[in-house]
Structures are given as structure tokens and as C-alpha cells.
Amino acid sequence: MKIKTKEISHPILKEKEIKLFIKRIDLIHTFISGNKWYKLKYNLLEAKKQNTNTVLTFGGAYSNHISATSFAAKEKGFKSIGIISGEETLPLNDTLDFAKKQGMSTHYVSRSDYRKKYTDDFIDKLREKFGNFYLVPEGGTNELAVKGAQEILDRNDTQDFICTAIGTGGTISGIINSSCDNQKVLGFPAIKGGEDLEKDISEWTNKENWKLFSDYHFGGYAKISEGLIHFIMDFYNIQNIPLDAVYTGKMMMGILDLVAKDYFAKGSEILAIHTGGLQGNIGFNKRFGLNLPHNL
Ligand SMILES: *Cc1c(COP(=O)(O)O)cnc(C)c1O
């Protein structure tokens, strides 16, 4: 599969003599977008191998992972179950409405129960209720997801720096594993206070050519500021590339801020991974009366 990589032009890049490229893995599939396609790939193969006909996973009400899993499961002939954090609100938002239309059966659990989702007790109850299923963790991150994410980079991606947004850390772990030692992988957590992230990532990779920048979450997960909205709108108008408000918009603002602050030496080349997430912009548009780009 040929994934498009495009050079970004921006006055600050010109001034600092830095080249910035964006790899559009968001375009790999309309509904199984970006990193979620890679993270699900080997998990669904494993589910087939285990002869299960049902995939169960977890997510928030606007989750890109829930959206992608609902479609991928249907496409591969699985039933899917989504355990959703919080109470059901009607009418359903676009993410959950989409998931339902793909045949995902959704079950809501309180936020406190949701926190216990990986305990034996909680999973036993799920098995009692739903029978046998293949469990994909929240955000899709497990060993097979990291294996899939290792395929995001290919031998044409020779830039000095590779940048990606981070949720659970599965995607960056795969990218680190397949990066070259002379490359540096930079991660931009979308979550405030992700102290455990470094530890989690260290469990998925043995390499040390990576660094996290924890100051670009703009208030925390799914928190948006006016500055971020303006940035995404300008970026779309000038580059014709839509960025999402939860992950890739924050990463791109972070990269350009680091360029402005001379983090990168003159002549450096950077590759930013567009991990997708654009379905989430629809939810922001409806909730906040915005007009963020989304391609759907
Ligand atoms: C899920 C997601 C991420 C985070 O991926 P992790 O593997 O959980 O770190 C990043 N970007 C987008 C667009 C996502 O949907």
C-alpha cells in the first residue's frame, strides 16, 4: 500500500531551515483510520485464529478506537461489543451512532466501574454476560497492536525525527521499534499527567531513541482551546490537510512550537505521522458549533 507523504510549507520552517513532512496514514481507510488500522490488523487475525466470532473492546463516547473497531469487526465478519464509559445520552452522538450502525452492541458502565475494566472480576462478569469473546484493550493497545504499528514506518522514512501523538503509547512504541538508531522519535501525549506513559512505552520497546513532550496537551485529553481551533482551521486552509482536535492538531502545534524554539538543528528533517482521528472533529463541531475539517 502506498501511503502519501507531503512536505509542509510554513514561514517558520523556512526561517529555521527545517524540512517537515506529514505521512498521511489517516488516508489508509475511510473508517478504520490511521493508527487504528495498524493496531487492529494483527488483533483481528488473532481473533480469527482463536475461532472467536465476537470482539469486545472499551472506549469513551467519542473514541476513535470504538469507531474503527466497529467497522473493522463488521468487515472481517465478527460481532462487536463496545463497553462505553459513562451514561448513555440520547440522541447518540455521531461516533456511537456510527458504531451502532456497524452492528456494534454498546454497553454503558459507570466511570468507576470502567476503571476496573481489566480486573478478573470485571472480565469474568463480561464473559458471563456475553459468552466467549476476543478482548481488545482500550485504545487497542497490546503486543499485537504494537506489532502492527511497527509497519507504520517504511524504508523511505529516513528523516532525522519522527513525531507522533500519544494516547496509550502503543503507536509510538511500534514506531520506535521500527525506527533506525540514528533517528529520534518524539511523542506528544494528548493526556495531562501521563506519568505512567514512559514506563508503559519502555515495556513495549527496548530502544532508547525517543522522548516525550508533555506540554502540548492543551489542558488535557479532549480539551480544546481557541488557539488550537484557530491553528487547525489555518492549517487546513493553507496546507489543505485536516488535523483532529484531540491528537494530531496538538502534535502539529507542538512541532512548530519546538521549531520556533530552536529545538531542531538547522537542516533537520522531521516526519510527522498523521494518525487520523478526524471522525472526532464531527463531535466537536456539533458540541461547540465549530467547523473543523473531517473528510467524512
Ligand atoms: C488513538 C489515537 C492516537 C493514540 O494512539 P496510542 O497508540 O493510544 O498512543 C493518536 N492519534 C489518533 C488520531 C488516535 O486516534
mmCIF file of C-alpha atoms and ligand atoms in Angstrom:
data_model
loop_
_atom_site.group_PDB
_atom_site.id
_atom_site.type_symbol
_atom_site.label_atom_id
_atom_site.label_comp_id
_atom_site.label_asym_id
_atom_site.label_seq_id
_atom_site.Cartn_x
_atom_site.Cartn_y
_atom_site.Cartn_z
ATOM 1 C CA MET A 1 0.000 0.000 0.000
ATOM 2 C CA LYS A 2 1.368 3.404 -0.939
ATOM 3 C CA ILE A 3 0.907 5.981 1.805
ATOM 4 C CA LYS A 4 1.195 9.621 0.828
ATOM 5 C CA THR A 5 3.862 11.787 2.449
ATOM 6 C CA LYS A 6 3.683 15.501 1.828
ATOM 7 C CA GLU A 7 6.022 18.372 2.654
ATOM 8 C CA ILE A 8 4.568 21.168 4.780
ATOM 9 C CA SER A 9 5.451 24.736 3.901
ATOM 10 C CA HIS A 10 5.363 27.270 6.700
ATOM 11 C CA PRO A 11 7.252 30.544 7.265
ATOM 12 C CA ILE A 12 8.839 29.290 10.483
ATOM 13 C CA LEU A 13 10.185 26.178 8.720
ATOM 14 C CA LYS A 14 11.705 28.348 6.025
ATOM 15 C CA GLU A 15 13.225 30.723 8.550
ATOM 16 C CA LYS A 16 14.764 27.917 10.614
ATOM 17 C CA GLU A 17 15.760 25.837 7.556
ATOM 18 C CA ILE A 18 13.878 22.772 8.698
ATOM 19 C CA LYS A 19 12.009 20.357 6.466
ATOM 20 C CA LEU A 20 8.751 18.963 7.819
ATOM 21 C CA PHE A 21 6.804 16.158 6.171
ATOM 22 C CA ILE A 22 3.495 14.590 7.113
ATOM 23 C CA LYS A 23 2.715 10.930 6.497
ATOM 24 C CA ARG A 24 -0.991 10.558 5.805
ATOM 25 C CA ILE A 25 -1.779 7.194 7.340
ATOM 26 C CA ASP A 26 -5.148 8.773 8.147
ATOM 27 C CA LEU A 27 -5.981 8.101 4.494
ATOM 28 C CA ILE A 28 -5.390 4.353 4.708
ATOM 29 C CA HIS A 29 -9.106 3.665 5.202
ATOM 30 C CA THR A 30 -12.145 5.924 5.444
ATOM 31 C CA PHE A 31 -13.493 4.332 8.623
ATOM 32 C CA ILE A 32 -10.569 2.353 10.058
ATOM 33 C CA SER A 33 -8.428 5.422 10.044
ATOM 34 C CA GLY A 34 -4.773 5.951 10.752
ATOM 35 C CA ASN A 35 -3.016 4.163 13.556
ATOM 36 C CA LYS A 36 -6.171 2.208 14.472
ATOM 37 C CA TRP A 37 -5.931 0.262 11.204
ATOM 38 C CA TYR A 38 -2.410 -0.892 12.115
ATOM 39 C CA LYS A 39 -3.342 -1.627 15.734
ATOM 40 C CA LEU A 40 -6.325 -3.765 14.803
ATOM 41 C CA LYS A 41 -4.701 -5.676 11.955
ATOM 42 C CA TYR A 42 -2.977 -8.474 13.915
ATOM 43 C CA ASN A 43 -5.585 -8.474 16.668
ATOM 44 C CA LEU A 44 -8.340 -9.394 14.245
ATOM 45 C CA LEU A 45 -6.143 -12.055 12.643
ATOM 46 C CA GLU A 46 -5.540 -13.489 16.114
ATOM 47 C CA ALA A 47 -9.255 -13.407 16.927
ATOM 48 C CA LYS A 48 -9.899 -15.419 13.738
ATOM 49 C CA LYS A 49 -7.173 -17.865 14.705
ATOM 50 C CA GLN A 50 -8.802 -18.348 18.106
ATOM 51 C CA ASN A 51 -12.079 -19.092 16.366
ATOM 52 C CA THR A 52 -13.967 -16.421 18.254
ATOM 53 C CA ASN A 53 -16.800 -14.719 16.449
ATOM 54 C CA THR A 54 -17.015 -11.723 18.784
ATOM 55 C CA VAL A 55 -14.632 -8.878 19.530
ATOM 56 C CA LEU A 56 -15.108 -6.873 22.722
ATOM 57 C CA THR A 57 -13.401 -3.595 23.452
ATOM 58 C CA PHE A 58 -13.598 -0.421 25.547
ATOM 59 C CA GLY A 59 -13.720 3.295 24.922
ATOM 60 C CA GLY A 60 -15.132 6.725 25.657
ATOM 61 C CA ALA A 61 -18.206 8.122 23.938
ATOM 62 C CA TYR A 62 -16.190 9.804 21.164
ATOM 63 C CA SER A 63 -13.493 7.159 20.835
ATOM 64 C CA ASN A 64 -11.699 6.763 17.506
ATOM 65 C CA HIS A 65 -10.919 3.222 18.563
ATOM 66 C CA ILE A 66 -14.598 2.328 19.097
ATOM 67 C CA SER A 67 -15.460 3.808 15.725
ATOM 68 C CA ALA A 68 -12.655 1.965 13.903
ATOM 69 C CA THR A 69 -13.248 -1.343 15.692
ATOM 70 C CA SER A 70 -16.958 -1.348 14.916
ATOM 71 C CA PHE A 71 -16.238 -1.071 11.210
ATOM 72 C CA ALA A 72 -13.234 -3.408 11.110
ATOM 73 C CA ALA A 73 -15.079 -6.102 13.064
ATOM 74 C CA LYS A 74 -18.041 -5.947 10.698
ATOM 75 C CA GLU A 75 -15.755 -6.049 7.662
ATOM 76 C CA LYS A 76 -13.965 -9.151 8.962
ATOM 77 C CA GLY A 77 -17.178 -10.941 9.928
ATOM 78 C CA PHE A 78 -17.092 -10.508 13.716
ATOM 79 C CA LYS A 79 -19.797 -9.387 16.078
ATOM 80 C CA SER A 80 -18.542 -6.489 18.161
ATOM 81 C CA ILE A 81 -19.278 -5.286 21.674
ATOM 82 C CA GLY A 82 -18.262 -1.855 22.924
ATOM 83 C CA ILE A 83 -18.052 -1.190 26.659
ATOM 84 C CA ILE A 84 -18.528 2.572 26.886
ATOM 85 C CA SER A 85 -17.501 4.731 29.814
ATOM 86 C CA GLY A 86 -20.327 6.850 31.258
ATOM 87 C CA GLU A 87 -24.071 7.045 30.804
ATOM 88 C CA GLU A 88 -25.906 6.702 27.540
ATOM 89 C CA THR A 89 -27.123 10.039 26.217
ATOM 90 C CA LEU A 90 -29.752 10.240 23.524
ATOM 91 C CA PRO A 91 -29.740 11.030 20.731
ATOM 92 C CA LEU A 92 -26.485 9.151 20.288
ATOM 93 C CA ASN A 93 -23.501 11.205 19.230
ATOM 94 C CA ASP A 94 -22.085 10.576 15.749
ATOM 95 C CA THR A 95 -19.363 8.212 16.975
ATOM 96 C CA LEU A 96 -21.738 5.894 18.821
ATOM 97 C CA ASP A 97 -24.429 6.195 16.190
ATOM 98 C CA PHE A 98 -21.871 5.094 13.601
ATOM 99 C CA ALA A 99 -20.676 2.207 15.792
ATOM 100 C CA LYS A 100 -24.256 1.014 16.276
ATOM 101 C CA LYS A 101 -24.916 1.204 12.549
ATOM 102 C CA GLN A 102 -21.941 -1.132 12.003
ATOM 103 C CA GLY A 103 -23.681 -3.570 14.320
ATOM 104 C CA MET A 104 -21.657 -2.907 17.458
ATOM 105 C CA SER A 105 -23.615 -3.642 20.568
ATOM 106 C CA THR A 106 -22.843 -0.947 23.124
ATOM 107 C CA HIS A 107 -22.986 -1.284 26.896
ATOM 108 C CA TYR A 108 -22.522 1.602 29.263
ATOM 109 C CA VAL A 109 -20.713 1.330 32.557
ATOM 110 C CA SER A 110 -20.182 3.972 35.242
ATOM 111 C CA ARG A 111 -16.832 5.712 35.254
ATOM 112 C CA SER A 112 -15.860 3.951 38.465
ATOM 113 C CA ASP A 113 -16.679 0.511 37.008
ATOM 114 C CA TYR A 114 -14.878 1.485 33.824
ATOM 115 C CA ARG A 115 -11.699 1.995 35.826
ATOM 116 C CA LYS A 116 -11.933 -1.648 36.946
ATOM 117 C CA LYS A 117 -12.300 -2.921 33.402
ATOM 118 C CA TYR A 118 -9.147 -5.051 33.399
ATOM 119 C CA THR A 119 -9.771 -6.778 36.732
ATOM 120 C CA ASP A 120 -10.514 -10.518 36.617
ATOM 121 C CA ASP A 121 -13.792 -9.920 38.368
ATOM 122 C CA PHE A 122 -14.991 -7.402 35.791
ATOM 123 C CA ILE A 123 -13.902 -9.538 32.844
ATOM 124 C CA ASP A 124 -15.481 -12.675 34.355
ATOM 125 C CA LYS A 125 -18.777 -10.791 34.566
ATOM 126 C CA LEU A 126 -18.427 -9.756 30.928
ATOM 127 C CA ARG A 127 -17.868 -13.391 29.945
ATOM 128 C CA GLU A 128 -20.911 -14.454 31.942
ATOM 129 C CA LYS A 129 -22.961 -11.849 30.174
ATOM 130 C CA PHE A 130 -21.639 -12.063 26.610
ATOM 131 C CA GLY A 131 -20.078 -15.517 26.330
ATOM 132 C CA ASN A 132 -16.748 -16.009 24.636
ATOM 133 C CA PHE A 133 -15.044 -13.022 23.019
ATOM 134 C CA TYR A 134 -11.652 -11.754 21.911
ATOM 135 C CA LEU A 135 -10.704 -8.818 24.109
ATOM 136 C CA VAL A 136 -9.047 -5.773 22.587
ATOM 137 C CA PRO A 137 -7.929 -3.336 25.306
ATOM 138 C CA GLU A 138 -8.920 0.337 25.430
ATOM 139 C CA GLY A 139 -7.300 2.235 22.580
ATOM 140 C CA GLY A 140 -6.437 -1.165 21.096
ATOM 141 C CA THR A 141 -3.002 -1.321 22.708
ATOM 142 C CA ASN A 142 -1.418 -4.714 23.291
ATOM 143 C CA GLU A 143 1.512 -6.641 21.888
ATOM 144 C CA LEU A 144 -0.205 -7.317 18.574
ATOM 145 C CA ALA A 145 -1.123 -3.647 18.240
ATOM 146 C CA VAL A 146 2.500 -2.665 18.725
ATOM 147 C CA LYS A 147 3.467 -5.257 16.112
ATOM 148 C CA GLY A 148 1.023 -3.643 13.688
ATOM 149 C CA ALA A 149 2.263 -0.131 14.496
ATOM 150 C CA GLN A 150 5.767 -1.261 13.583
ATOM 151 C CA GLU A 151 4.546 -1.264 9.975
ATOM 152 C CA ILE A 152 3.736 2.469 10.006
ATOM 153 C CA LEU A 153 7.316 3.376 9.101
ATOM 154 C CA ASP A 154 8.931 2.045 5.949
ATOM 155 C CA ARG A 155 12.373 2.340 4.442
ATOM 156 C CA ASN A 156 11.532 5.637 2.703
ATOM 157 C CA ASP A 157 11.025 7.320 6.063
ATOM 158 C CA THR A 158 14.610 8.414 6.567
ATOM 159 C CA GLN A 159 14.025 11.747 8.324
ATOM 160 C CA ASP A 160 16.048 12.644 11.450
ATOM 161 C CA PHE A 161 12.962 12.944 13.644
ATOM 162 C CA ILE A 162 9.677 11.032 13.655
ATOM 163 C CA CYS A 163 6.797 12.663 15.536
ATOM 164 C CA THR A 164 3.533 11.155 16.703
ATOM 165 C CA ALA A 165 0.655 11.947 19.030
ATOM 166 C CA ILE A 166 0.219 9.652 22.030
ATOM 167 C CA GLY A 167 -2.789 8.244 23.855
ATOM 168 C CA THR A 168 -1.905 4.910 25.418
ATOM 169 C CA GLY A 169 1.580 4.709 23.874
ATOM 170 C CA GLY A 170 1.043 1.679 21.635
ATOM 171 C CA THR A 171 1.558 3.520 18.389
ATOM 172 C CA ILE A 172 4.751 5.296 19.377
ATOM 173 C CA SER A 173 6.121 2.015 20.723
ATOM 174 C CA GLY A 174 5.712 0.370 17.334
ATOM 175 C CA ILE A 175 7.245 3.380 15.616
ATOM 176 C CA ILE A 176 10.231 3.326 17.993
ATOM 177 C CA ASN A 177 10.748 -0.386 17.351
ATOM 178 C CA SER A 178 10.950 0.098 13.603
ATOM 179 C CA SER A 179 12.921 3.363 13.671
ATOM 180 C CA CYS A 180 16.647 3.433 12.944
ATOM 181 C CA ASP A 181 19.063 4.153 15.773
ATOM 182 C CA ASN A 182 20.128 7.418 14.190
ATOM 183 C CA GLN A 183 16.523 8.633 14.161
ATOM 184 C CA LYS A 184 14.810 10.170 17.156
ATOM 185 C CA VAL A 185 11.142 9.507 17.855
ATOM 186 C CA LEU A 186 9.289 12.371 19.539
ATOM 187 C CA GLY A 187 5.940 11.794 21.234
ATOM 188 C CA PHE A 188 3.250 14.319 22.076
ATOM 189 C CA PRO A 189 0.894 12.979 24.770
ATOM 190 C CA ALA A 190 -2.708 14.154 24.428
ATOM 191 C CA ILE A 191 -3.212 13.349 28.095
ATOM 192 C CA LYS A 192 -2.362 15.515 31.059
ATOM 193 C CA GLY A 193 -0.217 13.881 33.708
ATOM 194 C CA GLY A 194 0.716 10.811 31.704
ATOM 195 C CA GLU A 195 3.465 9.921 34.215
ATOM 196 C CA ASP A 196 2.994 6.226 33.569
ATOM 197 C CA LEU A 197 3.390 6.659 29.837
ATOM 198 C CA GLU A 198 7.182 6.462 29.814
ATOM 199 C CA LYS A 199 7.019 3.293 31.861
ATOM 200 C CA ASP A 200 4.359 1.808 29.579
ATOM 201 C CA ILE A 201 6.339 2.630 26.452
ATOM 202 C CA SER A 202 9.515 1.127 27.965
ATOM 203 C CA GLU A 203 7.604 -2.119 28.301
ATOM 204 C CA TRP A 204 6.864 -2.262 24.586
ATOM 205 C CA THR A 205 10.284 -1.274 23.311
ATOM 206 C CA ASN A 206 13.937 -1.905 24.136
ATOM 207 C CA LYS A 207 15.226 1.116 22.271
ATOM 208 C CA GLU A 208 16.077 4.472 23.793
ATOM 209 C CA ASN A 209 15.955 6.864 20.849
ATOM 210 C CA TRP A 210 12.748 8.561 21.956
ATOM 211 C CA LYS A 211 11.499 11.474 24.019
ATOM 212 C CA LEU A 212 8.104 12.749 25.143
ATOM 213 C CA PHE A 213 6.973 16.375 25.186
ATOM 214 C CA SER A 214 4.307 16.644 27.830
ATOM 215 C CA ASP A 215 3.470 20.335 27.497
ATOM 216 C CA TYR A 216 1.305 20.136 24.408
ATOM 217 C CA HIS A 217 -1.891 18.548 25.698
ATOM 218 C CA PHE A 218 -3.547 21.995 25.899
ATOM 219 C CA GLY A 219 -5.427 21.317 29.120
ATOM 220 C CA GLY A 220 -5.798 17.566 28.781
ATOM 221 C CA TYR A 221 -7.499 14.836 26.869
ATOM 222 C CA ALA A 222 -10.209 16.111 24.535
ATOM 223 C CA LYS A 223 -9.820 19.645 25.939
ATOM 224 C CA ILE A 224 -9.707 22.260 23.225
ATOM 225 C CA SER A 225 -8.657 25.888 23.310
ATOM 226 C CA GLU A 226 -9.429 28.717 20.931
ATOM 227 C CA GLY A 227 -5.768 28.774 19.919
ATOM 228 C CA LEU A 228 -5.914 25.128 18.932
ATOM 229 C CA ILE A 229 -9.104 25.617 16.902
ATOM 230 C CA HIS A 230 -7.565 28.566 15.043
ATOM 231 C CA PHE A 231 -4.444 26.566 14.401
ATOM 232 C CA ILE A 232 -6.357 23.628 12.910
ATOM 233 C CA MET A 233 -8.506 25.923 10.738
ATOM 234 C CA ASP A 234 -5.460 27.851 9.449
ATOM 235 C CA PHE A 235 -3.537 24.651 8.832
ATOM 236 C CA TYR A 236 -6.413 23.286 6.791
ATOM 237 C CA ASN A 237 -6.867 26.491 4.801
ATOM 238 C CA ILE A 238 -3.167 26.782 3.974
ATOM 239 C CA GLN A 239 -1.996 23.154 3.691
ATOM 240 C CA ASN A 240 -5.320 21.552 2.774
ATOM 241 C CA ILE A 241 -4.653 18.910 5.429
ATOM 242 C CA PRO A 242 -7.292 18.290 8.104
ATOM 243 C CA LEU A 243 -5.988 17.709 11.641
ATOM 244 C CA ASP A 244 -8.045 16.375 14.527
ATOM 245 C CA ALA A 245 -8.518 18.327 17.751
ATOM 246 C CA VAL A 246 -7.618 15.533 20.195
ATOM 247 C CA TYR A 247 -4.310 14.279 18.837
ATOM 248 C CA THR A 248 -2.782 15.450 15.567
ATOM 249 C CA GLY A 249 -3.659 19.148 15.927
ATOM 250 C CA LYS A 250 -1.874 19.284 19.274
ATOM 251 C CA MET A 251 1.110 17.369 17.923
ATOM 252 C CA MET A 252 1.472 19.688 14.945
ATOM 253 C CA MET A 253 1.229 22.806 17.141
ATOM 254 C CA GLY A 254 3.868 21.227 19.360
ATOM 255 C CA ILE A 255 6.222 20.504 16.472
ATOM 256 C CA LEU A 256 6.009 24.039 15.097
ATOM 257 C CA ASP A 257 6.499 25.448 18.593
ATOM 258 C CA LEU A 258 9.644 23.349 19.027
ATOM 259 C CA VAL A 259 10.865 24.568 15.629
ATOM 260 C CA ALA A 260 10.314 28.169 16.755
ATOM 261 C CA LYS A 261 12.218 27.453 19.966
ATOM 262 C CA ASP A 262 15.195 26.021 18.027
ATOM 263 C CA TYR A 263 14.853 22.511 19.366
ATOM 264 C CA PHE A 264 15.799 21.200 15.925
ATOM 265 C CA ALA A 265 19.199 21.955 14.399
ATOM 266 C CA LYS A 266 19.249 23.797 11.105
ATOM 267 C CA GLY A 267 18.880 21.361 8.223
ATOM 268 C CA SER A 268 16.932 18.795 10.241
ATOM 269 C CA GLU A 269 14.216 16.770 8.583
ATOM 270 C CA ILE A 270 11.097 15.828 10.523
ATOM 271 C CA LEU A 271 8.357 13.345 9.693
ATOM 272 C CA ALA A 272 5.020 13.817 11.466
ATOM 273 C CA ILE A 273 2.633 10.874 11.432
ATOM 274 C CA HIS A 274 -0.988 11.790 10.732
ATOM 275 C CA THR A 275 -2.602 9.146 12.907
ATOM 276 C CA GLY A 276 -6.166 10.066 11.850
ATOM 277 C CA GLY A 277 -8.899 10.739 14.390
ATOM 278 C CA LEU A 278 -10.877 13.009 12.106
ATOM 279 C CA GLN A 279 -14.224 11.401 12.961
ATOM 280 C CA GLY A 280 -13.813 13.038 16.375
ATOM 281 C CA ASN A 281 -13.949 16.505 14.802
ATOM 282 C CA ILE A 282 -17.611 15.904 13.934
ATOM 283 C CA GLY A 283 -18.420 15.593 17.628
ATOM 284 C CA PHE A 284 -16.545 18.799 18.465
ATOM 285 C CA ASN A 285 -18.332 20.641 15.656
ATOM 286 C CA LYS A 286 -21.748 19.625 16.971
ATOM 287 C CA ARG A 287 -20.973 20.260 20.635
ATOM 288 C CA PHE A 288 -19.224 23.590 20.199
ATOM 289 C CA GLY A 289 -20.650 24.940 16.941
ATOM 290 C CA LEU A 290 -17.307 24.654 15.160
ATOM 291 C CA ASN A 291 -16.399 23.941 11.575
ATOM 292 C CA LEU A 292 -13.361 21.694 11.941
ATOM 293 C CA PRO A 293 -12.435 19.741 8.795
ATOM 294 C CA HIS A 294 -13.086 15.993 8.774
ATOM 295 C CA ASN A 295 -13.289 14.497 5.261
ATOM 296 C CA LEU A 296 -16.273 12.285 6.099
HETATM 297 C C1 LIG B 1 -5.876 6.546 19.241
HETATM 298 C C2 LIG B 1 -5.115 7.677 18.607
HETATM 299 C C3 LIG B 1 -3.813 8.031 19.000
HETATM 300 C C4 LIG B 1 -3.143 7.394 20.168
HETATM 301 O O1 LIG B 1 -2.605 6.152 19.885
HETATM 302 P P1 LIG B 1 -1.961 5.295 21.061
HETATM 303 O O2 LIG B 1 -1.474 4.085 20.385
HETATM 304 O O3 LIG B 1 -3.081 5.004 22.023
HETATM 305 O O4 LIG B 1 -0.910 6.099 21.711
HETATM 306 C C5 LIG B 1 -3.151 9.033 18.315
HETATM 307 N N1 LIG B 1 -3.749 9.688 17.306
HETATM 308 C C6 LIG B 1 -5.007 9.399 16.918
HETATM 309 C C7 LIG B 1 -5.596 10.194 15.826
HETATM 310 C C8 LIG B 1 -5.722 8.385 17.549
HETATM 311 O O5 LIG B 1 -6.983 8.134 17.161
#
